[in-house]
PDB file of C-alpha atoms in Angstrom:
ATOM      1  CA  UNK R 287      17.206 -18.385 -14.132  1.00  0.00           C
ATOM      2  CA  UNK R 288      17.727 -22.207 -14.226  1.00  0.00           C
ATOM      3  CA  UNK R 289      16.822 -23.924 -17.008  1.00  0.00           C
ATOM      4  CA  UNK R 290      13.022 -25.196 -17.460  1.00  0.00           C
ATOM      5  CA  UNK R 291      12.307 -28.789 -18.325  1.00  0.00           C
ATOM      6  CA  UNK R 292       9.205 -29.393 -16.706  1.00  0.00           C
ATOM      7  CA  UNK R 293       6.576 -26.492 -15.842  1.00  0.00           C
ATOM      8  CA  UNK R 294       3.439 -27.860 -13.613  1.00  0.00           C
ATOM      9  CA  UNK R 295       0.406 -25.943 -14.277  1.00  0.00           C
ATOM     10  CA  UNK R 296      -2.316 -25.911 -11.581  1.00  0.00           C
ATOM     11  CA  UNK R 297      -5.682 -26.444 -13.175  1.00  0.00           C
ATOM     12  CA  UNK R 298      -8.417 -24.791 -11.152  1.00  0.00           C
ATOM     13  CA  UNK R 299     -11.031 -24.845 -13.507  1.00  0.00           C
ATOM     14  CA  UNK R 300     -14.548 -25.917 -12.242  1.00  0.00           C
ATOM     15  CA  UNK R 301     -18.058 -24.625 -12.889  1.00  0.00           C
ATOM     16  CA  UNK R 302     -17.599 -21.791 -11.001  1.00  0.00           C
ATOM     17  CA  UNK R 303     -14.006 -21.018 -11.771  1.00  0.00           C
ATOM     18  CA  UNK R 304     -12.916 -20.551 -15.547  1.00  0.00           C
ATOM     19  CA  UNK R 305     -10.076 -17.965 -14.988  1.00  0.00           C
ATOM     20  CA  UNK R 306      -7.591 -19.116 -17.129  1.00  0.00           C
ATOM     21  CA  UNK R 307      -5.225 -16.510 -16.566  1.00  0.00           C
ATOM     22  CA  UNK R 308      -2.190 -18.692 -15.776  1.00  0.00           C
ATOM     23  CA  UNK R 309      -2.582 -20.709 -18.824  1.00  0.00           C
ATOM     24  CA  UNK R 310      -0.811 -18.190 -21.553  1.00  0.00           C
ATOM     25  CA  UNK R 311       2.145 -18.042 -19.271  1.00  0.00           C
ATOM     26  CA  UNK R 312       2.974 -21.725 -18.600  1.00  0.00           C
ATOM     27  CA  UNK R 313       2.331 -21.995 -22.244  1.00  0.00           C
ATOM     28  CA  UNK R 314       4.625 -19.068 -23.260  1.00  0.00           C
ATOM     29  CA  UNK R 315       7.372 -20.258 -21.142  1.00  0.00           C
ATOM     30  CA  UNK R 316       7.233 -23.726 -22.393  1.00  0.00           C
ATOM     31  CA  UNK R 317       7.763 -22.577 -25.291  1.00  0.00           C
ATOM     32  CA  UNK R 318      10.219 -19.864 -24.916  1.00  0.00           C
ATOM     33  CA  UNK R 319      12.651 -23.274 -22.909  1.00  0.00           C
ATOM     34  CA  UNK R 320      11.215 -26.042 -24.725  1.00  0.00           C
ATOM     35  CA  UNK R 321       9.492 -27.325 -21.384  1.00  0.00           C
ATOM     36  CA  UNK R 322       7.214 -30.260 -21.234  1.00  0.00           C
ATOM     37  CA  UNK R 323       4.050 -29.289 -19.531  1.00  0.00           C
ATOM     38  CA  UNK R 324       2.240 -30.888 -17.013  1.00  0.00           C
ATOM     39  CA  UNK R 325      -1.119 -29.845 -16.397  1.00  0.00           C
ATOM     40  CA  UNK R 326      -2.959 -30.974 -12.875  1.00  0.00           C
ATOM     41  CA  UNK R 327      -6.380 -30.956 -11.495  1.00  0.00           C
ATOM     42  CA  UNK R 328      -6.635 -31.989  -7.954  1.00  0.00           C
ATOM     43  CA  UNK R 329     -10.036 -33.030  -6.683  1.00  0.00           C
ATOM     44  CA  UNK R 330     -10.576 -31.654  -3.227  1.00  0.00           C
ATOM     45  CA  UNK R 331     -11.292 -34.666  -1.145  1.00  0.00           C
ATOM     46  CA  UNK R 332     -11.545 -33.293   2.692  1.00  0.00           C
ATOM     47  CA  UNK R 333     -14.433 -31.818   4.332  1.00  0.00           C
ATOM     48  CA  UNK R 334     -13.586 -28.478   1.696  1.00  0.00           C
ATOM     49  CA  UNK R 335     -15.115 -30.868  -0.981  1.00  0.00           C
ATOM     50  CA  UNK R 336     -18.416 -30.835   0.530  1.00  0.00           C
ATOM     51  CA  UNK R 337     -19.857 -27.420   0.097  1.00  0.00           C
ATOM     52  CA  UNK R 338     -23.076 -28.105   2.874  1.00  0.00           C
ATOM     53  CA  UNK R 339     -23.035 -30.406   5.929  1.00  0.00           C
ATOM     54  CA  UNK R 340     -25.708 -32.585   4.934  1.00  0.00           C
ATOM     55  CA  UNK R 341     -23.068 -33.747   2.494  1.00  0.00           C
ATOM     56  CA  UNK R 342     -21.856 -35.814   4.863  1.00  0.00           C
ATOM     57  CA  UNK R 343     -24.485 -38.541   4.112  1.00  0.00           C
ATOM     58  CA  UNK R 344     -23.649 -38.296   0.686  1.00  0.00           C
ATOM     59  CA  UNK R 345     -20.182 -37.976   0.539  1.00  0.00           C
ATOM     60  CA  UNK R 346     -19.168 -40.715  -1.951  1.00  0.00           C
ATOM     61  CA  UNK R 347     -21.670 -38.694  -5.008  1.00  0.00           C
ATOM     62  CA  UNK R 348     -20.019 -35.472  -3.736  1.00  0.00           C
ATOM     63  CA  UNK R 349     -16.902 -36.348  -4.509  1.00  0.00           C
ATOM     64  CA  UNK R 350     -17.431 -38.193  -8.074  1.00  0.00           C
ATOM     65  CA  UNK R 351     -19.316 -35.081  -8.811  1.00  0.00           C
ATOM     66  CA  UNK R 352     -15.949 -33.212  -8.575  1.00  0.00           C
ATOM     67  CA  UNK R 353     -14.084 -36.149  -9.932  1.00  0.00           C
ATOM     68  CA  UNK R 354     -16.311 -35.757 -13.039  1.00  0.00           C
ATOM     69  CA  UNK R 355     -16.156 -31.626 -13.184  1.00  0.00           C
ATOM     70  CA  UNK R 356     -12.198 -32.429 -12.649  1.00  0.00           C
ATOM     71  CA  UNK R 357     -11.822 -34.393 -15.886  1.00  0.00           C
ATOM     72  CA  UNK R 358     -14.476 -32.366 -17.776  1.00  0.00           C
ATOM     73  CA  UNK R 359     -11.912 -29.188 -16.519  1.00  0.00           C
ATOM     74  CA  UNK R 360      -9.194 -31.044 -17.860  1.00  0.00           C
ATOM     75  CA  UNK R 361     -10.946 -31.679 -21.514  1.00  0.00           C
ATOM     76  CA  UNK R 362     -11.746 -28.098 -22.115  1.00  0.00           C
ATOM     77  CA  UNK R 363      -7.871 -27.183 -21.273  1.00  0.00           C
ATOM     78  CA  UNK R 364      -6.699 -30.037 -23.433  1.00  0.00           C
ATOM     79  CA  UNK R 365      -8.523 -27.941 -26.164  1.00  0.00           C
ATOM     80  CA  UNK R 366      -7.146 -24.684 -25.475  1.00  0.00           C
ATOM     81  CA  UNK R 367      -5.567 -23.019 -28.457  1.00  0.00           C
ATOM     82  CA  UNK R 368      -2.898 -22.263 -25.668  1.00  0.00           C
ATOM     83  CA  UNK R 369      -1.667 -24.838 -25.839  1.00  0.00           C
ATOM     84  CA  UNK R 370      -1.281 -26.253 -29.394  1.00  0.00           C
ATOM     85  CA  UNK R 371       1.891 -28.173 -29.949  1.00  0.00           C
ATOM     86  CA  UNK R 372       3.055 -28.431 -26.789  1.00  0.00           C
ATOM     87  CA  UNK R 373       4.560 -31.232 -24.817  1.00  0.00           C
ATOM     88  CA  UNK R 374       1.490 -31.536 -22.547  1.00  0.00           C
ATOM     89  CA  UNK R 375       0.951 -34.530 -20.184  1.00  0.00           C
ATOM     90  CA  UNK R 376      -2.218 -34.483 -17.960  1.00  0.00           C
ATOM     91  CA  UNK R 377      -2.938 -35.518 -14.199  1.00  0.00           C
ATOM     92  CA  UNK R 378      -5.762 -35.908 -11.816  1.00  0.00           C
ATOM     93  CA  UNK R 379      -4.586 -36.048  -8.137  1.00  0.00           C
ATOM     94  CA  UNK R 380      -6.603 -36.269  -4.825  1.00  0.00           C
ATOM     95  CA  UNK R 381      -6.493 -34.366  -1.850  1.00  0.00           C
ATOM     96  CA  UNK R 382      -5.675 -31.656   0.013  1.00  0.00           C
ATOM     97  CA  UNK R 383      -4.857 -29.168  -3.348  1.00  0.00           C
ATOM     98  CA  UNK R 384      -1.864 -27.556  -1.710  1.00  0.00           C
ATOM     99  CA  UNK R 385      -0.271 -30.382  -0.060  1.00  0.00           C
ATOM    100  CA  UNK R 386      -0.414 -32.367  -3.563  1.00  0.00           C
ATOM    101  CA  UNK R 387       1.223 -29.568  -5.776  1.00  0.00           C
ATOM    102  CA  UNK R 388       3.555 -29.142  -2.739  1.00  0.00           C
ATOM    103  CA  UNK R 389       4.324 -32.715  -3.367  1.00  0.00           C
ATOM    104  CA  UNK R 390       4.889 -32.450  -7.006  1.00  0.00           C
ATOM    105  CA  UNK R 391       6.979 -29.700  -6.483  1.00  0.00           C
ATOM    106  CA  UNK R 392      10.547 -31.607  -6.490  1.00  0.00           C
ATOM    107  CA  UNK R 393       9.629 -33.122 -10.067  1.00  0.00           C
ATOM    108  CA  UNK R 394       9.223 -29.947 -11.869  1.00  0.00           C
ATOM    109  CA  UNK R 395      11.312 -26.508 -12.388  1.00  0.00           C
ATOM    110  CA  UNK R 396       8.365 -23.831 -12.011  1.00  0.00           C
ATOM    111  CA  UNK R 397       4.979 -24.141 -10.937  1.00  0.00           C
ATOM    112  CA  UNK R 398       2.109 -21.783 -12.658  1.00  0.00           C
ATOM    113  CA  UNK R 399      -1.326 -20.939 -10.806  1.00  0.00           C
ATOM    114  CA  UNK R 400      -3.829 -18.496 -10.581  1.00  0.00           C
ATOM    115  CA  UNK R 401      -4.340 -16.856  -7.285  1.00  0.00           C
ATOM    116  CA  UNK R 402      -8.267 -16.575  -7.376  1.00  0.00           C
ATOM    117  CA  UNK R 403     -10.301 -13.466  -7.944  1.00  0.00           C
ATOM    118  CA  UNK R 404     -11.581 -11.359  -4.893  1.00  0.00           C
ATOM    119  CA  UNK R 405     -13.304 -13.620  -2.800  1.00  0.00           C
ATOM    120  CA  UNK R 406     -12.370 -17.016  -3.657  1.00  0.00           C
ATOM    121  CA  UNK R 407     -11.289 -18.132  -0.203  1.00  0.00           C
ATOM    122  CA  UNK R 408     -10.495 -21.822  -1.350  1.00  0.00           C
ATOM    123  CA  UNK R 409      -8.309 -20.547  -4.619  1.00  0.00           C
ATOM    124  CA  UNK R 410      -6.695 -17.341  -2.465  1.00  0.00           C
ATOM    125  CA  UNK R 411      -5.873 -20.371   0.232  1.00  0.00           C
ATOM    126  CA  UNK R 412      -4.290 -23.021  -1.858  1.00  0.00           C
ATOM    127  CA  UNK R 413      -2.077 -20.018  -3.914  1.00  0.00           C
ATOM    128  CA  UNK R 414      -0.390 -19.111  -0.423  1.00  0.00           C
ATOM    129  CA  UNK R 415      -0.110 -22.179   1.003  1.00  0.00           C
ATOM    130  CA  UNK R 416       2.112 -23.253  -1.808  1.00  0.00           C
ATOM    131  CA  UNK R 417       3.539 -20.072  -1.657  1.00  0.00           C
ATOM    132  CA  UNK R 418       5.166 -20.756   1.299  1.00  0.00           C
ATOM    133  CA  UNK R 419       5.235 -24.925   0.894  1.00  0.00           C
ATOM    134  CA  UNK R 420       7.200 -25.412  -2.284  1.00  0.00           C
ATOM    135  CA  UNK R 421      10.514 -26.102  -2.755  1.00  0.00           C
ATOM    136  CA  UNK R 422      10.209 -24.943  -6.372  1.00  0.00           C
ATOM    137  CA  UNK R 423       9.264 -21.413  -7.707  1.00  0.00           C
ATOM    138  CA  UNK R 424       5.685 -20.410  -7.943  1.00  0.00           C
ATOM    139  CA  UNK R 425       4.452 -17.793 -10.214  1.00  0.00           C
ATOM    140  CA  UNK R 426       0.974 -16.760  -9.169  1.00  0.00           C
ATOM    141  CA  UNK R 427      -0.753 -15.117 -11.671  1.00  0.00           C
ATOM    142  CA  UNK R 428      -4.029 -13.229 -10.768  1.00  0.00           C
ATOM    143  CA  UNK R 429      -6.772 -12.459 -12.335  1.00  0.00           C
ATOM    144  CA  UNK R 430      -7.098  -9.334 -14.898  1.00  0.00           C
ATOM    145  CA  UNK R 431      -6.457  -8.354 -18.595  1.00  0.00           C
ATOM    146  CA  UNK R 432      -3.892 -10.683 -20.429  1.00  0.00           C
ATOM    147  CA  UNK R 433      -1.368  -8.855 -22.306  1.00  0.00           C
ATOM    148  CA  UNK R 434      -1.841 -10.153 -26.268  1.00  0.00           C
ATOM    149  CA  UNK R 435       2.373 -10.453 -25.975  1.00  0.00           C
ATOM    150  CA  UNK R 436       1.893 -13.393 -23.429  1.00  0.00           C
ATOM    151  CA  UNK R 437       0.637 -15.258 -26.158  1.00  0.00           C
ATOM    152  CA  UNK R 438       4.460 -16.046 -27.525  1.00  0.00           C
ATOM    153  CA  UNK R 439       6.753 -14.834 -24.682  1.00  0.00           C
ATOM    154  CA  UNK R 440       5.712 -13.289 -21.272  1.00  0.00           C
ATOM    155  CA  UNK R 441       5.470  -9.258 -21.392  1.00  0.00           C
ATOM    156  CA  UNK R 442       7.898  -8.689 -18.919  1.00  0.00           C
ATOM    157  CA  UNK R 443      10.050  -5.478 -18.982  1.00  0.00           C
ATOM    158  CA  UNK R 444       9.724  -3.709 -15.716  1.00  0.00           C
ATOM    159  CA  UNK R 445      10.789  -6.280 -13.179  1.00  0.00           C
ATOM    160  CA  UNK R 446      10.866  -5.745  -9.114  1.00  0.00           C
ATOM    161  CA  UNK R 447      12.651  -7.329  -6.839  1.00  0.00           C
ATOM    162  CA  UNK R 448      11.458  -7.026  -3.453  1.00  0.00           C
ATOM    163  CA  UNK R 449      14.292  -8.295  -1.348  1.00  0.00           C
ATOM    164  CA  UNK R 450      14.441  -7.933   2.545  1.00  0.00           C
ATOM    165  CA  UNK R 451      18.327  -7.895   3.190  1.00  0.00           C
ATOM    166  CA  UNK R 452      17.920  -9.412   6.834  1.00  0.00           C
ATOM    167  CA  UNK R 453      17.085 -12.430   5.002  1.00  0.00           C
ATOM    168  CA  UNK R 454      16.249 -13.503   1.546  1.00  0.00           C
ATOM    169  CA  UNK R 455      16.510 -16.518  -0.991  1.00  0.00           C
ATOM    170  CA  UNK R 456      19.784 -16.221  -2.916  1.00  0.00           C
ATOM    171  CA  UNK R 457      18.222 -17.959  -5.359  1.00  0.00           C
ATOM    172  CA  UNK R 458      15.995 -14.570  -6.223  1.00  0.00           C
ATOM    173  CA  UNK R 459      18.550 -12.378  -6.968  1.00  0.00           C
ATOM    174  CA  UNK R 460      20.013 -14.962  -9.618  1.00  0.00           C
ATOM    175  CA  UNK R 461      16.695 -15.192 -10.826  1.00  0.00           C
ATOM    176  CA  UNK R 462      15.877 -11.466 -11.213  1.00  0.00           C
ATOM    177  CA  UNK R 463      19.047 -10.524 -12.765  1.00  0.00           C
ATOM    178  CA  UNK R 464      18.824 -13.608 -15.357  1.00  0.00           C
ATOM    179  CA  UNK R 465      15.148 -12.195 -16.077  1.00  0.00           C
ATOM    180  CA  UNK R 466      16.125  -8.913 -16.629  1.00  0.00           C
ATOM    181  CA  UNK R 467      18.932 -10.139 -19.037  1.00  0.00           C
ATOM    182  CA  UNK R 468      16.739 -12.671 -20.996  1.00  0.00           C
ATOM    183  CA  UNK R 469      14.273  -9.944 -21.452  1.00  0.00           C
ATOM    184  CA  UNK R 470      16.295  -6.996 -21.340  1.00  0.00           C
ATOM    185  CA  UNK R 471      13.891  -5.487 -18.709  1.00  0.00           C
ATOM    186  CA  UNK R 472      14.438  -2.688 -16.208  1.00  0.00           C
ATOM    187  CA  UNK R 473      14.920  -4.199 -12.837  1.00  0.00           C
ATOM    188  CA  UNK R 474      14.434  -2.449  -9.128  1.00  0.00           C
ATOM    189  CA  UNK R 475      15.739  -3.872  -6.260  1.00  0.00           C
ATOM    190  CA  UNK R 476      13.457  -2.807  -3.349  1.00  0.00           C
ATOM    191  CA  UNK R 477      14.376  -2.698   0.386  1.00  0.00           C
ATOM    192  CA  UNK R 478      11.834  -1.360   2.582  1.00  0.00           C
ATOM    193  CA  UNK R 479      13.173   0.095   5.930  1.00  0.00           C
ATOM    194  CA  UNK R 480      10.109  -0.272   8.157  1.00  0.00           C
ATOM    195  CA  UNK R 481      10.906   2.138  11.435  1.00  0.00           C
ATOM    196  CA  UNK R 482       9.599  -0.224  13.883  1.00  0.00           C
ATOM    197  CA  UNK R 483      12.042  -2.874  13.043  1.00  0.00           C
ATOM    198  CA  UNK R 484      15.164  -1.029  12.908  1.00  0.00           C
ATOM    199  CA  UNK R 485      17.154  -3.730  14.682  1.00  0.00           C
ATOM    200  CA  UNK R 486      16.586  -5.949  12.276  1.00  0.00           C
ATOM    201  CA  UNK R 487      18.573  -4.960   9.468  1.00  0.00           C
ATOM    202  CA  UNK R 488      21.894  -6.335   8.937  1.00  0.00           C
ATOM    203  CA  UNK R 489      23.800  -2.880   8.497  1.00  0.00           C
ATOM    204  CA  UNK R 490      26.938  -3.817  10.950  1.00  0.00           C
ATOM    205  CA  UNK R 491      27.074  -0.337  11.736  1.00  0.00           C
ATOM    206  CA  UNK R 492      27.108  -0.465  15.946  1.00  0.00           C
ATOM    207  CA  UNK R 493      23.819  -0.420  18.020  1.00  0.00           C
ATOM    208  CA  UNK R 494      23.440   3.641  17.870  1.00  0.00           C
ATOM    209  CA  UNK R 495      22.734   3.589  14.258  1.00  0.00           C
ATOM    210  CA  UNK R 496      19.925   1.429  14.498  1.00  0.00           C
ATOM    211  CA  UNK R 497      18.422   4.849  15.528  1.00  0.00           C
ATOM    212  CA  UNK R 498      19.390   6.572  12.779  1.00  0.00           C
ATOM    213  CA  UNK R 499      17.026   6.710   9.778  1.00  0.00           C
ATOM    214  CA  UNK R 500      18.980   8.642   7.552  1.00  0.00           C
ATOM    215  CA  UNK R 501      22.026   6.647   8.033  1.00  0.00           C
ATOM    216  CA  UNK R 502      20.142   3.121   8.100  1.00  0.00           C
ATOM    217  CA  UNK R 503      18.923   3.920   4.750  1.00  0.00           C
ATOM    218  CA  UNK R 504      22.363   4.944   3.333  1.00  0.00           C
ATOM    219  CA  UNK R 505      24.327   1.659   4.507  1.00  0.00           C
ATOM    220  CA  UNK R 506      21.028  -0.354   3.386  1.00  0.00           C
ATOM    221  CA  UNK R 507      21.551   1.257  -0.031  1.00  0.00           C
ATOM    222  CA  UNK R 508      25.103   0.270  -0.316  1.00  0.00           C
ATOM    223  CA  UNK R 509      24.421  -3.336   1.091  1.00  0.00           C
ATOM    224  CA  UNK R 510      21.858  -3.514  -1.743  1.00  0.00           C
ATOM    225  CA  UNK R 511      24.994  -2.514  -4.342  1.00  0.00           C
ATOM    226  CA  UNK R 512      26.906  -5.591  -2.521  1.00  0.00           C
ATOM    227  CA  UNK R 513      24.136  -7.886  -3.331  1.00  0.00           C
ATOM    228  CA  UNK R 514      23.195  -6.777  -6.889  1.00  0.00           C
ATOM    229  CA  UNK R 515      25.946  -5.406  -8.139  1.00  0.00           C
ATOM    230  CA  UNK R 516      25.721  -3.588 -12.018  1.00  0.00           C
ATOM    231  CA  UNK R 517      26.690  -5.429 -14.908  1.00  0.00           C
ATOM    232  CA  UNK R 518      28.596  -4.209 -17.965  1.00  0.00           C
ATOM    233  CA  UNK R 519      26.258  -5.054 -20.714  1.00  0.00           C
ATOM    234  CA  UNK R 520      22.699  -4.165 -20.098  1.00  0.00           C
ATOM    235  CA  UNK R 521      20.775  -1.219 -18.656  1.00  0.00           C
ATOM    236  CA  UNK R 522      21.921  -0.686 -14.435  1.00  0.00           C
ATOM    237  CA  UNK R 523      19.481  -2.032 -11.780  1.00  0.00           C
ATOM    238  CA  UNK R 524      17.642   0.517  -9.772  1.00  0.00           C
ATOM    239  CA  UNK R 525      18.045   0.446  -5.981  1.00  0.00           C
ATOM    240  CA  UNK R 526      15.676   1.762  -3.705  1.00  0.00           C
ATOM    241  CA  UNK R 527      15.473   1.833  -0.027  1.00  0.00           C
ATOM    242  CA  UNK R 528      11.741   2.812   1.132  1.00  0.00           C
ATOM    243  CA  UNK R 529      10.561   3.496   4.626  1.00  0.00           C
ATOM    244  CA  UNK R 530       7.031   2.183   5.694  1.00  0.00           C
ATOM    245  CA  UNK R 531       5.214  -0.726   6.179  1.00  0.00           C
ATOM    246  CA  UNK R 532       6.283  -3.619   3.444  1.00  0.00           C
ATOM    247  CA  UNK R 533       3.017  -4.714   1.751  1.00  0.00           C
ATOM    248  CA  UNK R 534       2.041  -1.665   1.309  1.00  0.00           C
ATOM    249  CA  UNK R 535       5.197   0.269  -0.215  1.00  0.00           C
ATOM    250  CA  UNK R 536       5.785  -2.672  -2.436  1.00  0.00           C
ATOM    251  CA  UNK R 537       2.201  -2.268  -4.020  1.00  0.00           C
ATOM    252  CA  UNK R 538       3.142   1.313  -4.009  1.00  0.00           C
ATOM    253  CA  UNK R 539       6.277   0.953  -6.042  1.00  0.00           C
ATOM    254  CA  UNK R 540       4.786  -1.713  -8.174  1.00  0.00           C
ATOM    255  CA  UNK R 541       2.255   0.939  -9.415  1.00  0.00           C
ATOM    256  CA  UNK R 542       5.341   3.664  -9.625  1.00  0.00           C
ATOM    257  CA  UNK R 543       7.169   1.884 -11.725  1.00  0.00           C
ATOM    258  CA  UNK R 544       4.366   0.120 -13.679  1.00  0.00           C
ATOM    259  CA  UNK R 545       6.223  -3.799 -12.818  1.00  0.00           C
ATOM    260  CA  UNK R 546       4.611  -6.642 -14.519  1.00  0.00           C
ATOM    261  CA  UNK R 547       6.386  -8.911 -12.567  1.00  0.00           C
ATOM    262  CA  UNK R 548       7.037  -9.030  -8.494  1.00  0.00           C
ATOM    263  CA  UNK R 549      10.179 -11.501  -7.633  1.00  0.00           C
ATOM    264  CA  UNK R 550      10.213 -12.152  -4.074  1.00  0.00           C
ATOM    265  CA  UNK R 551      11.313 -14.642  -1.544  1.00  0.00           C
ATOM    266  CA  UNK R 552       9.136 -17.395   0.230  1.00  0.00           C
ATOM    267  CA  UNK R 553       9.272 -18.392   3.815  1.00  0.00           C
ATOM    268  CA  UNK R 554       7.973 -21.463   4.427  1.00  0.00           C
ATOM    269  CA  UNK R 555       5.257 -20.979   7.421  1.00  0.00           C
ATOM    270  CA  UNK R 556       3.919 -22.724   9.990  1.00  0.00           C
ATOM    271  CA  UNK R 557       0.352 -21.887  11.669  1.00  0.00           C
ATOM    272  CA  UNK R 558       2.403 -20.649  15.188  1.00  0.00           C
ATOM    273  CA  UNK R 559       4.718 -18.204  13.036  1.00  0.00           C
ATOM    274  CA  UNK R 560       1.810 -16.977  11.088  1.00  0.00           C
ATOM    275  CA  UNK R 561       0.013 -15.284  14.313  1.00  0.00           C
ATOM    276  CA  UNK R 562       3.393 -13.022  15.085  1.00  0.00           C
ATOM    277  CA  UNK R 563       5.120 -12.903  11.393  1.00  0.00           C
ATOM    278  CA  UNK R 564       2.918 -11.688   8.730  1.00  0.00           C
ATOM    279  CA  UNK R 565       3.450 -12.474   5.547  1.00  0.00           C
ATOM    280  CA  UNK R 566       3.608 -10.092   2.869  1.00  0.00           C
ATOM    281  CA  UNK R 567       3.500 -12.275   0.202  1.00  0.00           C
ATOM    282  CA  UNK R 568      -0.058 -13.279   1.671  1.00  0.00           C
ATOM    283  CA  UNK R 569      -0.993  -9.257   2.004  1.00  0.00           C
ATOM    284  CA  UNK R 570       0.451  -8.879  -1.782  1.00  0.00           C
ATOM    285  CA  UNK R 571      -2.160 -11.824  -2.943  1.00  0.00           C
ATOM    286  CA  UNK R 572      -4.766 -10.419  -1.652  1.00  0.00           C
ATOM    287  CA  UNK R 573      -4.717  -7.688  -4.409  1.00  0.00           C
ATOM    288  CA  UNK R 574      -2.211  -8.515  -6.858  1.00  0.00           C
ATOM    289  CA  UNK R 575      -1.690  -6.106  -9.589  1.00  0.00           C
ATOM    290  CA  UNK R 576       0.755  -8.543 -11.540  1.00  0.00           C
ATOM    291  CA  UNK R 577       1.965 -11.184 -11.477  1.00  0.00           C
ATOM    292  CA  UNK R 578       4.326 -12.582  -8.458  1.00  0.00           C
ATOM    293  CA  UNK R 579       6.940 -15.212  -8.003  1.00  0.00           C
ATOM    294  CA  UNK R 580       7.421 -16.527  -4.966  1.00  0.00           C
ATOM    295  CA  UNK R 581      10.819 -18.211  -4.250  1.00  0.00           C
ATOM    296  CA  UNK R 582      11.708 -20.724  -2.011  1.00  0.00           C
ATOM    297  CA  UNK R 583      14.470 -20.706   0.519  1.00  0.00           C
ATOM    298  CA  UNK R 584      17.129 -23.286  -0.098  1.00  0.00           C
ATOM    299  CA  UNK R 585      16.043 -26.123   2.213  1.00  0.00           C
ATOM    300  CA  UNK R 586      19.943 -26.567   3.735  1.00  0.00           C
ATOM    301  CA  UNK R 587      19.617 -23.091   4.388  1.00  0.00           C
ATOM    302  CA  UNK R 588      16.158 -23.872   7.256  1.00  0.00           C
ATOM    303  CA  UNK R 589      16.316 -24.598  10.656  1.00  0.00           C
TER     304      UNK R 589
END
């Protein structure tokens, strides 16, 4: 994985929201590379910022009510024990939340956020839109029980890698395999081989085996060898190639195997491509079991 130098953690912390769960991470892997951290709070200043429509004719108090919560927000996280000697600079931007960290995204190595628990629309919203906007890795952490080993150095050790072979982020396999090396974790490299899309894969096998299961699956397991190939010190990656629909297998194998941390590529989406190509990193959010880090597409690479 590149080197870290600068880690931008998304604040999200209001009177309703005081998840937190993204803090221990950005503050474990500042640590762990000797990153600066900057923290940020955008305040919402679109029609999101008023929560009723007879806001409208109070607009201006609306929104220094959230500029106020914004700064209170950031002087409880300036407190955190978290974040004790750390190289921590602070920031309070305006706008639309996920077009401003999308902004910020070319000054920093790795973005942190929380994804919002069940039901937080707005949170759930921003997480996938800079999912798919950033040109710099996201980890999305979700809500649930923080592991007490985050506290000094994420608890990774069962990494997956869910990589579609008919396109995916080079960029994700070199992180995955660095990950697994830094933390001499277990790593599976998933391909799911959905059998409604068999002409999608890149197998070069001729047009008949595209109708072939069986034998779809065998050159998609040997592509996958091509790709991540086994190293000679450290454990061998796992290779898996999984019929079914992708969301869903890869929350399957995630409980399988017991992963604590989902690497997977990020297309960047427009609202046309949305209504005929799901996303699965958007079905994954919805219910994330662990955390997941979304990586960009080299932008030469887009068309």
């Amino acid at each position: 994985m590149r080197t870290l130098n600068r880690i931008l953690l998304v604040s999200d912390r209001s009177a309703k929201r005081d998840f937190r769960f993204a803090v221990p991470y950005a503050a474990a892997l500042a640590r762990q590379n000797q990153a600066s951290l900057l923290v940020m709070q955008v305040i919402e200043t679109g029609a999101a910022a008023l929560p009723h429509w007879t806001d409208i004719f109070r607009s201006s108090e609306a929104i220094a009510a959230k500029e106020a919560e914004g700064r209170t927000a950031l002087e409880s996280l300036a407190a955190d024990p978290d974040l004790d000697g750390l190289d921590v600079q602070y920031l309070i931007d305006h706008g639309r939340p996920s077009d401003r960290i999308c902004d910020m995204a070319p000054r920093v190595d790795l973005i942190v956020m929380d994804t919002g628990a069940p039901g937080d629309r707005a949170a759930q919203k921003t997480a996938r839109e800079t999912a798919h906007g950033s040109c710099t890795p996201v980890l999305l952490v979700p809500p649930g029980r923080l592991s007490t080993q985050v506290a000094t150095e994420p608890a990774w050790q069962r990494l997956l890698l869910a990589i579609d072979l008919a396109g995916y982020a080079p960029q994700a396999v070199d992180i995955a395999t660095s990950l697994a090396a830094t933390h001499h974790a277990s790593l599976l490299a998933l391909q799911v081989l959905d059998p409604q899309k068999t002409s999608a894969y890149p197998v070069n096998a001729g047009e008949g085996m595209h109708h072939n299961i069986k034998g779809l699956k065998v050159l998609l397991g040997k592509r996958l060898a091509e790709v991540l190939p086994d190293v000679s010190d450290g454990p061998p990656y796992l290779r898996q190639v999984v019929e079914g629909e992708a969301a869903a297998v890869i929350r399957a194998q995630i409980a399988a195997h017991q992963a604590d941390l989902v690497i997977v590529s990020a297309h960047p989406y427009g609202t046309i491509q949305k209504l005929f190509t799901p996303s699965t990193i958007d079905a994954l959010l919805a219910d994330a079991a662990c955390p997941i880090l979304a990586v960009p597409f080299p932008r030469s690479t887009l068309v």
